[in-house]
Short mmCIF file of C-alpha atoms in Angstrom, two decimals:
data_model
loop_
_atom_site.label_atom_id
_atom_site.label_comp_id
_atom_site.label_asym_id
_atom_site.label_seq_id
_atom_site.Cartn_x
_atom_site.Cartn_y
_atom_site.Cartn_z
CA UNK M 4 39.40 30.49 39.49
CA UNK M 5 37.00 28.06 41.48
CA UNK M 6 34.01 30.68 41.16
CA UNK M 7 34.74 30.88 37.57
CA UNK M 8 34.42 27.39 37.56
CA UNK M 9 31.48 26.97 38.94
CA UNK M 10 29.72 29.70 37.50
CA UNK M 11 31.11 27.97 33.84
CA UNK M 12 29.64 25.06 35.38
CA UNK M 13 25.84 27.05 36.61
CA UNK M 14 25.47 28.33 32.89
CA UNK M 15 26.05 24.67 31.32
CA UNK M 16 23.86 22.96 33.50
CA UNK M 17 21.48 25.41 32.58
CA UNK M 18 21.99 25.22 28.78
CA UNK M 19 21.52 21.66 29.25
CA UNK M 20 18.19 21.58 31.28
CA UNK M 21 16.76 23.88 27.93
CA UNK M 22 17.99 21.38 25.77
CA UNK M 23 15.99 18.92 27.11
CA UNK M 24 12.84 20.25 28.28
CA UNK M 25 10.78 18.67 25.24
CA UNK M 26 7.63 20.10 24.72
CA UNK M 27 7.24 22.61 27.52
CA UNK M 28 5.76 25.15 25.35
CA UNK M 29 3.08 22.83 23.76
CA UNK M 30 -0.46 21.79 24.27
CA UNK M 31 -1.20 18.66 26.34
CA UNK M 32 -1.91 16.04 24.09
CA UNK M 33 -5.52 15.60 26.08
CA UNK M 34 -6.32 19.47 24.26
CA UNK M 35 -5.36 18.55 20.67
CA UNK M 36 -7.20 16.32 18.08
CA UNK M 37 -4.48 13.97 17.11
CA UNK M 38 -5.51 12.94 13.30
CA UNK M 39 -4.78 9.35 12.42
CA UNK M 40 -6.10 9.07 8.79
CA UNK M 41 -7.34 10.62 6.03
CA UNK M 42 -10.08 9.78 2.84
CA UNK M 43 -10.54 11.76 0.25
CA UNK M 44 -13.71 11.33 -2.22
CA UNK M 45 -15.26 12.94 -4.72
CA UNK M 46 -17.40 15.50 -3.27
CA UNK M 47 -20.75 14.92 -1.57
CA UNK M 48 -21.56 16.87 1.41
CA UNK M 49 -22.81 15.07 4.38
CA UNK M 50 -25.95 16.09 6.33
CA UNK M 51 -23.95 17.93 8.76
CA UNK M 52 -22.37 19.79 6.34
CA UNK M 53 -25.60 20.78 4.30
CA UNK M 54 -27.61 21.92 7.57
CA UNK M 55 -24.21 23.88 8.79
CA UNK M 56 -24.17 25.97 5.29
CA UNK M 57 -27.93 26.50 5.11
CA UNK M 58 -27.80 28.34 8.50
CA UNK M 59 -25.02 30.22 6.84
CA UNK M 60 -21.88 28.61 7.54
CA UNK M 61 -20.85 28.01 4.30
CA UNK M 62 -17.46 29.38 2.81
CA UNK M 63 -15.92 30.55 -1.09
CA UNK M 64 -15.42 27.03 -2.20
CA UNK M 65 -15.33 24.79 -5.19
CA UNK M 66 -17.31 21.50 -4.27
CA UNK M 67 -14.42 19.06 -5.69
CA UNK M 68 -13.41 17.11 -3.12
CA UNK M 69 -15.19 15.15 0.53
CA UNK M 70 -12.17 14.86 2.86
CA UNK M 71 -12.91 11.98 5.83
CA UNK M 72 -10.82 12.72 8.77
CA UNK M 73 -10.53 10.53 12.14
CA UNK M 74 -8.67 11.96 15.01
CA UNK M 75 -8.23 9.91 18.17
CA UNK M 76 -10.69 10.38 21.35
CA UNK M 77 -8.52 11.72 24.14
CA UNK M 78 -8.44 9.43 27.27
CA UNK M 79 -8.99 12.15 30.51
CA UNK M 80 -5.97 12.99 32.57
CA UNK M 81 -5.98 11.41 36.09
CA UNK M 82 -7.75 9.04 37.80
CA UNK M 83 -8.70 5.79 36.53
CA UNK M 84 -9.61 5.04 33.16
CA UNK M 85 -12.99 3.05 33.47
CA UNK M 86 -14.05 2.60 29.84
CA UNK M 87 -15.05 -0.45 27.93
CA UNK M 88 -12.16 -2.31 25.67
CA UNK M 89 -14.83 -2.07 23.11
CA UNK M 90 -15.87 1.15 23.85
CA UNK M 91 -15.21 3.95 20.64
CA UNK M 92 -11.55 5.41 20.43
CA UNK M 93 -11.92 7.57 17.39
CA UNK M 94 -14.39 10.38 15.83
CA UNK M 95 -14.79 11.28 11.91
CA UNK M 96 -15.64 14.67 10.84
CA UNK M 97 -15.97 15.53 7.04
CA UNK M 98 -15.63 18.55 5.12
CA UNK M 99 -16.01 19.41 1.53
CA UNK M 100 -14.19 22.10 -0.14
CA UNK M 101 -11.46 22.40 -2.79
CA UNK M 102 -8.39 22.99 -0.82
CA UNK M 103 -6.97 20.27 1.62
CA UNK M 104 -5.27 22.60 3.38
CA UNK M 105 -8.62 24.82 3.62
CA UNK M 106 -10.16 22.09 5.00
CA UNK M 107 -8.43 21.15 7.60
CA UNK M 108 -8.32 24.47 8.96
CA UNK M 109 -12.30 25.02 8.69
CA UNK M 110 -12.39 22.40 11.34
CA UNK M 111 -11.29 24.25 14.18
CA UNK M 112 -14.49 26.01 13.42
CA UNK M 113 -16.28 22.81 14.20
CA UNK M 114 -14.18 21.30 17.63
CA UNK M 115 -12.51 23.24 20.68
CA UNK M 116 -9.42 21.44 19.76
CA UNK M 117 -7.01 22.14 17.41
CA UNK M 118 -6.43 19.72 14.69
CA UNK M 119 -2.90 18.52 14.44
CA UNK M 120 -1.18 15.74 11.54
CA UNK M 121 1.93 14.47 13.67
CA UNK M 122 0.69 10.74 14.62
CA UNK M 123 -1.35 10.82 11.30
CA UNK M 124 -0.65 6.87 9.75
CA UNK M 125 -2.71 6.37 6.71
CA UNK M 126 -4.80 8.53 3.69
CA UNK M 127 -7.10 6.67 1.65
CA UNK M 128 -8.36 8.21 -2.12
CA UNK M 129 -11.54 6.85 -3.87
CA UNK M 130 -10.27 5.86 -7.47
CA UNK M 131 -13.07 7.47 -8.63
CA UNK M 132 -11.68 10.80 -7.69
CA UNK M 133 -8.32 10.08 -8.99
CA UNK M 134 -9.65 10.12 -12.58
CA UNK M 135 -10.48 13.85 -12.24
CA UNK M 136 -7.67 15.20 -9.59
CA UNK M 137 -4.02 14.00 -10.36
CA UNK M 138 -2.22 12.62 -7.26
CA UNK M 139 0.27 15.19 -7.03
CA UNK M 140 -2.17 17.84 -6.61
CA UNK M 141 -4.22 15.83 -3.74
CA UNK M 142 -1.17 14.94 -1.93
CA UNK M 143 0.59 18.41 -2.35
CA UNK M 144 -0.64 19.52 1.20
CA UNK M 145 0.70 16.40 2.94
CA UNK M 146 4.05 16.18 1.07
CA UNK M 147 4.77 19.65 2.07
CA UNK M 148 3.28 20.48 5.77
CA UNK M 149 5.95 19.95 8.75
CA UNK M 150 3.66 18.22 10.91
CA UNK M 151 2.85 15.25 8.65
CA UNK M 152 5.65 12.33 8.30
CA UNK M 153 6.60 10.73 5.00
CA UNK M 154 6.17 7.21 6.68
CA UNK M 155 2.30 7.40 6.68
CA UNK M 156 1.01 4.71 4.29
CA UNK M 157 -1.13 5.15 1.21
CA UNK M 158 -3.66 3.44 -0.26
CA UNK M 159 -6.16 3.79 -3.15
CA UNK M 160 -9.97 2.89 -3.23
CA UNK M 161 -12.08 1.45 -5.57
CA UNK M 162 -15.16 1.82 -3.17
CA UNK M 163 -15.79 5.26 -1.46
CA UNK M 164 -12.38 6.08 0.52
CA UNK M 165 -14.44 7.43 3.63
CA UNK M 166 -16.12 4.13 4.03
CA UNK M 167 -12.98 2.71 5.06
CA UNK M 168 -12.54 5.00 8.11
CA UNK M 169 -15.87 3.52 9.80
CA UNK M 170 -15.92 1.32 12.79
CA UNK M 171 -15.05 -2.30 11.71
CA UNK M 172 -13.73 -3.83 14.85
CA UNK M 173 -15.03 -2.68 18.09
CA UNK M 174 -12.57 -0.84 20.13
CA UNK M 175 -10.31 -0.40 17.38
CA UNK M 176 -8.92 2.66 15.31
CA UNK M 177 -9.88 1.50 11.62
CA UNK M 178 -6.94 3.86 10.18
CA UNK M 179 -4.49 1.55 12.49
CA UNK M 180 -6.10 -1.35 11.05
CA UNK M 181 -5.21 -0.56 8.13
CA UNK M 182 -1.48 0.44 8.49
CA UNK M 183 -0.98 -2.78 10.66
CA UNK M 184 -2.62 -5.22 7.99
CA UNK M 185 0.67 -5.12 5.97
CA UNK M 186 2.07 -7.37 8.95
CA UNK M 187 0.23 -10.32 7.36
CA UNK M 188 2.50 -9.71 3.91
CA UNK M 189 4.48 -13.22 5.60
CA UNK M 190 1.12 -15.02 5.58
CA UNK M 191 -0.36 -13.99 2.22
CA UNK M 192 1.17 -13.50 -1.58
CA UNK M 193 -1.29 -11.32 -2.66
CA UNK M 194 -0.17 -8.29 -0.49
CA UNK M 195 1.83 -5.84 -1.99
CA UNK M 196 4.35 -4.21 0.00
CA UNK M 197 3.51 -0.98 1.68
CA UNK M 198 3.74 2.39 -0.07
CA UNK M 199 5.02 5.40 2.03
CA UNK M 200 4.38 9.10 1.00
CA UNK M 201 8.22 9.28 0.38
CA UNK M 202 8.32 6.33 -2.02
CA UNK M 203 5.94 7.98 -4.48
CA UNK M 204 8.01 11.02 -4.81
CA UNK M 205 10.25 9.72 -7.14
CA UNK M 206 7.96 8.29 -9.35
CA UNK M 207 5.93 11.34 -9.15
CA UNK M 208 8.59 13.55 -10.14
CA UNK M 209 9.82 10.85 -13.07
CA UNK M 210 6.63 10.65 -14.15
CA UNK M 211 6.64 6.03 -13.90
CA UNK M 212 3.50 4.29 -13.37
CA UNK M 213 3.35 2.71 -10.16
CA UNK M 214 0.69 1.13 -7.80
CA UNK M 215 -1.30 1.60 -4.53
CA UNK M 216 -2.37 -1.01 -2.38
CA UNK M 217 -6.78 -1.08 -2.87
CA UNK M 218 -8.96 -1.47 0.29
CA UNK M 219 -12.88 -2.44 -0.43
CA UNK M 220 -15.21 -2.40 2.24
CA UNK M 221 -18.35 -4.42 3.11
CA UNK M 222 -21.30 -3.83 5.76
CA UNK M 223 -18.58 -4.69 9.05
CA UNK M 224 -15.57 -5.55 7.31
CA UNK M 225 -12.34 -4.14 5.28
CA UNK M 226 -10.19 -5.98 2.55
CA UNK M 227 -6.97 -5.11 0.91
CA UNK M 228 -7.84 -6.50 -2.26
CA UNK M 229 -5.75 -5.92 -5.77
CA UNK M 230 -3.66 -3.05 -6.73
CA UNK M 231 -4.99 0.51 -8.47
CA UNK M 232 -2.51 1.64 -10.98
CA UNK M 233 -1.22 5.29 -11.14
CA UNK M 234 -0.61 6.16 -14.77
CA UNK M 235 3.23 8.30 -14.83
CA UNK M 236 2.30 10.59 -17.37
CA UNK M 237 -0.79 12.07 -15.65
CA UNK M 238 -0.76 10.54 -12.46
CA UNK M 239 -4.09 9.87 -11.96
CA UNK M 240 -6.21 6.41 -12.13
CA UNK M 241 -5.10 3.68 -14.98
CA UNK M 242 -6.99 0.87 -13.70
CA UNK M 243 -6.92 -2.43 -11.83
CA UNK M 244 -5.14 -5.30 -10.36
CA UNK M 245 -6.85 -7.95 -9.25
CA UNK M 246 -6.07 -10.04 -6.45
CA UNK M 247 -4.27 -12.49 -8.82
CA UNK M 248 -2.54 -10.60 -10.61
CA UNK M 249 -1.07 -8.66 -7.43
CA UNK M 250 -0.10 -12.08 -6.99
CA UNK M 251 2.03 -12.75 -10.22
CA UNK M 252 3.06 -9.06 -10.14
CA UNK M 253 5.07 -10.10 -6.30
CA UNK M 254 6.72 -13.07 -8.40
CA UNK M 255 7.58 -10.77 -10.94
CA UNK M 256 9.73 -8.33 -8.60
CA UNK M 257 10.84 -10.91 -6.09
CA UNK M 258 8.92 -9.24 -3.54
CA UNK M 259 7.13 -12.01 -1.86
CA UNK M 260 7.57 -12.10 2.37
CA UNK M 261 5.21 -15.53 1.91
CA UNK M 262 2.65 -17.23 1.50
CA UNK M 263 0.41 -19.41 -0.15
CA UNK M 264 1.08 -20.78 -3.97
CA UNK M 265 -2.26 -23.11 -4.78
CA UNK M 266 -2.41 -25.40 -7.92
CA UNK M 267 -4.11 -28.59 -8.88
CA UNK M 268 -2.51 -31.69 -10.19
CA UNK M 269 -3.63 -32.28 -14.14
CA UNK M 270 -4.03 -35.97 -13.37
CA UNK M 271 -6.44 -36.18 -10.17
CA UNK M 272 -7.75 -32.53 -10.00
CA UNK M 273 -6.96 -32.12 -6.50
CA UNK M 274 -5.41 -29.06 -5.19
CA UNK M 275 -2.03 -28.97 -4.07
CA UNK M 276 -1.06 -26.29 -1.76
CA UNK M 277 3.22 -24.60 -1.20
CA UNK M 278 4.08 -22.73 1.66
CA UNK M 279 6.45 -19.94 0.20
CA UNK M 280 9.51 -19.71 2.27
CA UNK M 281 11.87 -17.30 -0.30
CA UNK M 282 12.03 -15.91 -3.66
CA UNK M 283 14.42 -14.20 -5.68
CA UNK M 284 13.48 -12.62 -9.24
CA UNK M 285 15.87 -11.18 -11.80
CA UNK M 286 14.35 -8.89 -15.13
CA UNK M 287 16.94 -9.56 -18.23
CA UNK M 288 16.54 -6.90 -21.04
CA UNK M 289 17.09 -7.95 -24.58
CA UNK M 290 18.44 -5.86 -26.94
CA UNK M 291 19.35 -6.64 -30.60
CA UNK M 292 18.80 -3.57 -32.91
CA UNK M 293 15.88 -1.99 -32.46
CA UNK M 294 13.99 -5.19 -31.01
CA UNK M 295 13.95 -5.07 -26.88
CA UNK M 296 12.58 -8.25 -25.14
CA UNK M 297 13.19 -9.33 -21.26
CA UNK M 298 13.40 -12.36 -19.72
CA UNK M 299 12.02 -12.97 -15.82
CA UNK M 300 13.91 -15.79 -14.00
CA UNK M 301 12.08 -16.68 -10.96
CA UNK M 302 13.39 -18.97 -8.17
CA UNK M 303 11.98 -19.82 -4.97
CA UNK M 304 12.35 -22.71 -1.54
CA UNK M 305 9.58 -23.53 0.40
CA UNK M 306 7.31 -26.60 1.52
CA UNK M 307 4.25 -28.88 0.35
CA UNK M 308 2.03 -27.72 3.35
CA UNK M 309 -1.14 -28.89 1.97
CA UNK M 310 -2.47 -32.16 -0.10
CA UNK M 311 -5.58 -33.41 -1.11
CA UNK M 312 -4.13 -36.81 -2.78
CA UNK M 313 -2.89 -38.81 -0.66
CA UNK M 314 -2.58 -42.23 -2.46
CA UNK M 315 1.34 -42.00 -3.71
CA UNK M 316 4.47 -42.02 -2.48
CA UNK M 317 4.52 -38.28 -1.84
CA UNK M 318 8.48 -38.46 -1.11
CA UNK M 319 9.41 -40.18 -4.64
CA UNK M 320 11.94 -38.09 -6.62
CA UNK M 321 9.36 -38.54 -9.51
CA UNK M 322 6.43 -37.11 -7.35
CA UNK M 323 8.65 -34.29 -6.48
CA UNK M 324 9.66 -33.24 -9.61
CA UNK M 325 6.06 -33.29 -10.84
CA UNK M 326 4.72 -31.05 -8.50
CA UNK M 327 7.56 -28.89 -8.68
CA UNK M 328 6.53 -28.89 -12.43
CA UNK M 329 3.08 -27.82 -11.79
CA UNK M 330 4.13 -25.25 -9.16
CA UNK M 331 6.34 -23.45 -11.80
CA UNK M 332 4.04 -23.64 -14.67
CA UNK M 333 1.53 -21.74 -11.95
CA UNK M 334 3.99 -19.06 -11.11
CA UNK M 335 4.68 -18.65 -15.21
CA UNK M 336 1.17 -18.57 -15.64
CA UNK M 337 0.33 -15.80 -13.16
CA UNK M 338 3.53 -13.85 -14.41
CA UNK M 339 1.62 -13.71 -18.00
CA UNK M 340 -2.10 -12.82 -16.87
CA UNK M 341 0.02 -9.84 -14.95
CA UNK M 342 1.93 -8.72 -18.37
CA UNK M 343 -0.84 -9.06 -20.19
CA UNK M 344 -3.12 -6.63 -17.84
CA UNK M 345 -0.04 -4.10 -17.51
CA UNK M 346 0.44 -4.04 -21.20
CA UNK M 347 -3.34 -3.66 -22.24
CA UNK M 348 -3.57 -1.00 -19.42
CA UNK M 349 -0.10 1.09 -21.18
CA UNK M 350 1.66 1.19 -17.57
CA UNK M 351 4.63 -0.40 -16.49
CA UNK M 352 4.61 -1.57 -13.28
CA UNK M 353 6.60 -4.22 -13.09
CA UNK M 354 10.57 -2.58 -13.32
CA UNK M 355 10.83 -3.46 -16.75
CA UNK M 356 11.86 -0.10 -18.11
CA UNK M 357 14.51 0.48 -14.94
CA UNK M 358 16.14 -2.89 -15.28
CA UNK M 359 16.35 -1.59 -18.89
CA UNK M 360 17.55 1.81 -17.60
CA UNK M 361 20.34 0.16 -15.83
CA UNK M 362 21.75 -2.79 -18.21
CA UNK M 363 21.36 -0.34 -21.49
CA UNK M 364 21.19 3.13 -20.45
CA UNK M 365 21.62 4.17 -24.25
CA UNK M 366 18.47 2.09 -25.21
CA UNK M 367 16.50 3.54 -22.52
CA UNK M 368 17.15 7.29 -23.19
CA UNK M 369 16.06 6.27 -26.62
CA UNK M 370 12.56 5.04 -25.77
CA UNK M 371 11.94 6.62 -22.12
CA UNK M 372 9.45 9.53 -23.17
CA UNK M 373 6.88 7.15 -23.90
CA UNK M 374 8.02 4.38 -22.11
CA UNK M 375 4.64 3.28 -21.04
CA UNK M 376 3.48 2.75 -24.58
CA UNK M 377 6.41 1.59 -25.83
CA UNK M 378 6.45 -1.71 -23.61
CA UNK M 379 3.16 -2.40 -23.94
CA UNK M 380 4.20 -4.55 -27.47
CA UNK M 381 7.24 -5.63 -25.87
CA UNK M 382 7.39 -9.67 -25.38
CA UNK M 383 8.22 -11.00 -21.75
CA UNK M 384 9.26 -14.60 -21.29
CA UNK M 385 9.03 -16.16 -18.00
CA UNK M 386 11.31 -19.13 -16.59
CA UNK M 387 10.60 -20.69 -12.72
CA UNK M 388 12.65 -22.79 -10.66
CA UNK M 389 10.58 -23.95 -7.57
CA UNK M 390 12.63 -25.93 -4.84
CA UNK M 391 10.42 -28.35 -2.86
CA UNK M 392 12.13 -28.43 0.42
CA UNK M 393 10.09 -30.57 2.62
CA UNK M 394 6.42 -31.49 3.35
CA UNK M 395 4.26 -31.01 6.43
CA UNK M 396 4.50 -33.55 9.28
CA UNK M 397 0.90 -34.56 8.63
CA UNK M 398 1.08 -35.86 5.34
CA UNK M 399 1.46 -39.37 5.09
CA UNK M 400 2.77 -41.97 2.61
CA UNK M 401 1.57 -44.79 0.65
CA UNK M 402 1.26 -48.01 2.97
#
């Protein structure tokens, strides 16, 4: 009974020491290129790529599309690692071809290291090439391969997307950059909120507009700047949201973290800055026959963080309520330039047609085939209730 036992006991311990052996039968992570982002453009080979096919290492291709990728650089194994803070972490290499997939794999024709998408974190597509490829077919590769999570973040450009992968900040992988700039969403309004490969399946499949965060480069620098739309119907490019109108579009949905609302007061012209602190936003849809309307009640708390005028009682009830005034009339405002752009550019992108969907599902199957058109006459009304909590320490009152 006791060898039994024990030999029960020899077999489990064993079963258990498979179980966790992790990665025993892969590469080290030293041999493999580990690919952090991703740009896709409209094709243009590179210099590389032209000398490489004239001394015949070209391949059956369609030229359709210039992928940007940026793996890592490997640190060495052992000893100690003497290299600059500033010194380069990451390599490019682009290819040109009409397959993704293809592409990819042409690579390891190019590096002694295999390429690999596990700790990939962001792709990048020009909008330019968006107008001729629809995003489900340039995203079909990455929505289906194992080795690439649905938490890497994507973003649209209106400049070329493999400009964005370049060296910005010394020292630092621009495709983190990137991925970690949607931190800052607490510090600015204007930043939508991040948008994953698995939230753009839905809207994919359900053919609904939606949008993707824009990046624009300069000589050194990077910007998330606006919004590009996806049109539901064709899903490719329907045009742009500026930075504003990102802006009002956040009020819209309720989906500010924070930031900065700036006004001016209509009596002195000075600007008047509030420090958003919360926001809550709820879409009413009107029905009466076959008229729909909706209504956008906006409410939000924060603080006076920043005033140029300086000569009143900034604590009176009466000053209070007047720049809560002008506050609200800014956040109505911004609400309409957003509307308006949406509804000249046919795409709903503001939940419109699902808060419809869910407070008159009868309606909605009615007018859902061509919802984008349909709302694009539609009127919106905005109402704002801004709640002045406080003011900064620094400001001072009237002697």
């Amino acid at each position: 009974m006791i060898k039994a036992r024990s030999g029960l006991l020899g077999m489990t311990a064993l079963l258990l020491c498979c179980t966790l052996s992790g990665c025993w039968s892969s590469s080290p992570v030293e041999d493999l290129n580990l690919e952090t982002g991703i740009a896709m453009d409209i094709a243009e080979e590179s210099l590389q790529e032209e000398q490489i096919n004239r001394k015949g290492g070209d391949y059956p291709k369609k030229e359709l599309i210039t992928g940007t990728f940026q793996f890592i650089i490997p640190e060495e194994s052992g000893g100690s690692n003497t290299s600059s803070p500033q010194a380069k972490k990451f390599f490019n290499i682009t290819e040109t071809g009409d397959s993704i997939f293809e592409m990819i794999r042409e690579i390891s024709l190019r590096t002694n290291r295999p390429p690999i998408g596990q700790h990939l974190k962001t792709i990048i597509i020009s909008s330019s090439l968006l107008q001729k490829i629809p995003l489900y077919e340039l995203l079909d590769f990455s929505l289906g391969d194992n080795d690439i999570r649905l938490s890497v973040q994507l973003l649209i450009s209106t400049d070329k997307a493999g400009n964005t992968l370049q060296e910005k900040i010394p020292g630092q992988i621009p495709a983190y950059i990137l991925k970690d700039i949607f931190q800052n969403r607490k510090r600015n309004a204007r930043l939508i909120k991040p948008v994953a490969l698995a939230k753009v399946i839905g809207p994919m499949k359900g053919e609904r507009s939606f949008i993707l965060p824009n990046v624009i480069t300069a000589e050194n620098e990077i910007k998330l700047a606006g919004a590009g739309i996806i049109k539901g119907k064709t899903q490719t490019y329907g045009g742009y949201l500026k930075e504003s109108e990102v802006e009002g579009l956040m009020w819209i949905k309720g989906q500010l973290a924070g930031g900065v609302l700036k006004s001016s007061d209509p009596q002195t012209g000075k600007n008047i800055a509030y420090e958003i602190k919360a926001v809550k936003s709820r879409i009413k849809a009107n029905v009466q026959g076959d008229d729909i309307s909706f209504q956008v009640k906006m409410t939000s708390e924060g603080r006076v963080s920043e005033v140029f005028n300086k000569k009143e009682n900034l604590r009176s009830n009466d000053v209070l309520g007047q720049e809560e005034s002008i506050f609200q009339e800014r956040v109505n405002s911004l609400a309409e330039q957003t509307v308006a752009k949406m509804q000249k550019l046919q795409a709903d992108v503001g939940g419109f047609g699902e808060a419809l969907r869910i407070q008159h599902p009868k309606v909605w199957r009615k007018v859902k085939e061509d919802w984008d058109t349909t709302f694009s006459t539609i009127p919106v009304r905005f109402s704002t209730d801004i709640h002045i909590e406080d003011y900064g320490s620094s400001i001072t009152t009237a002697d």
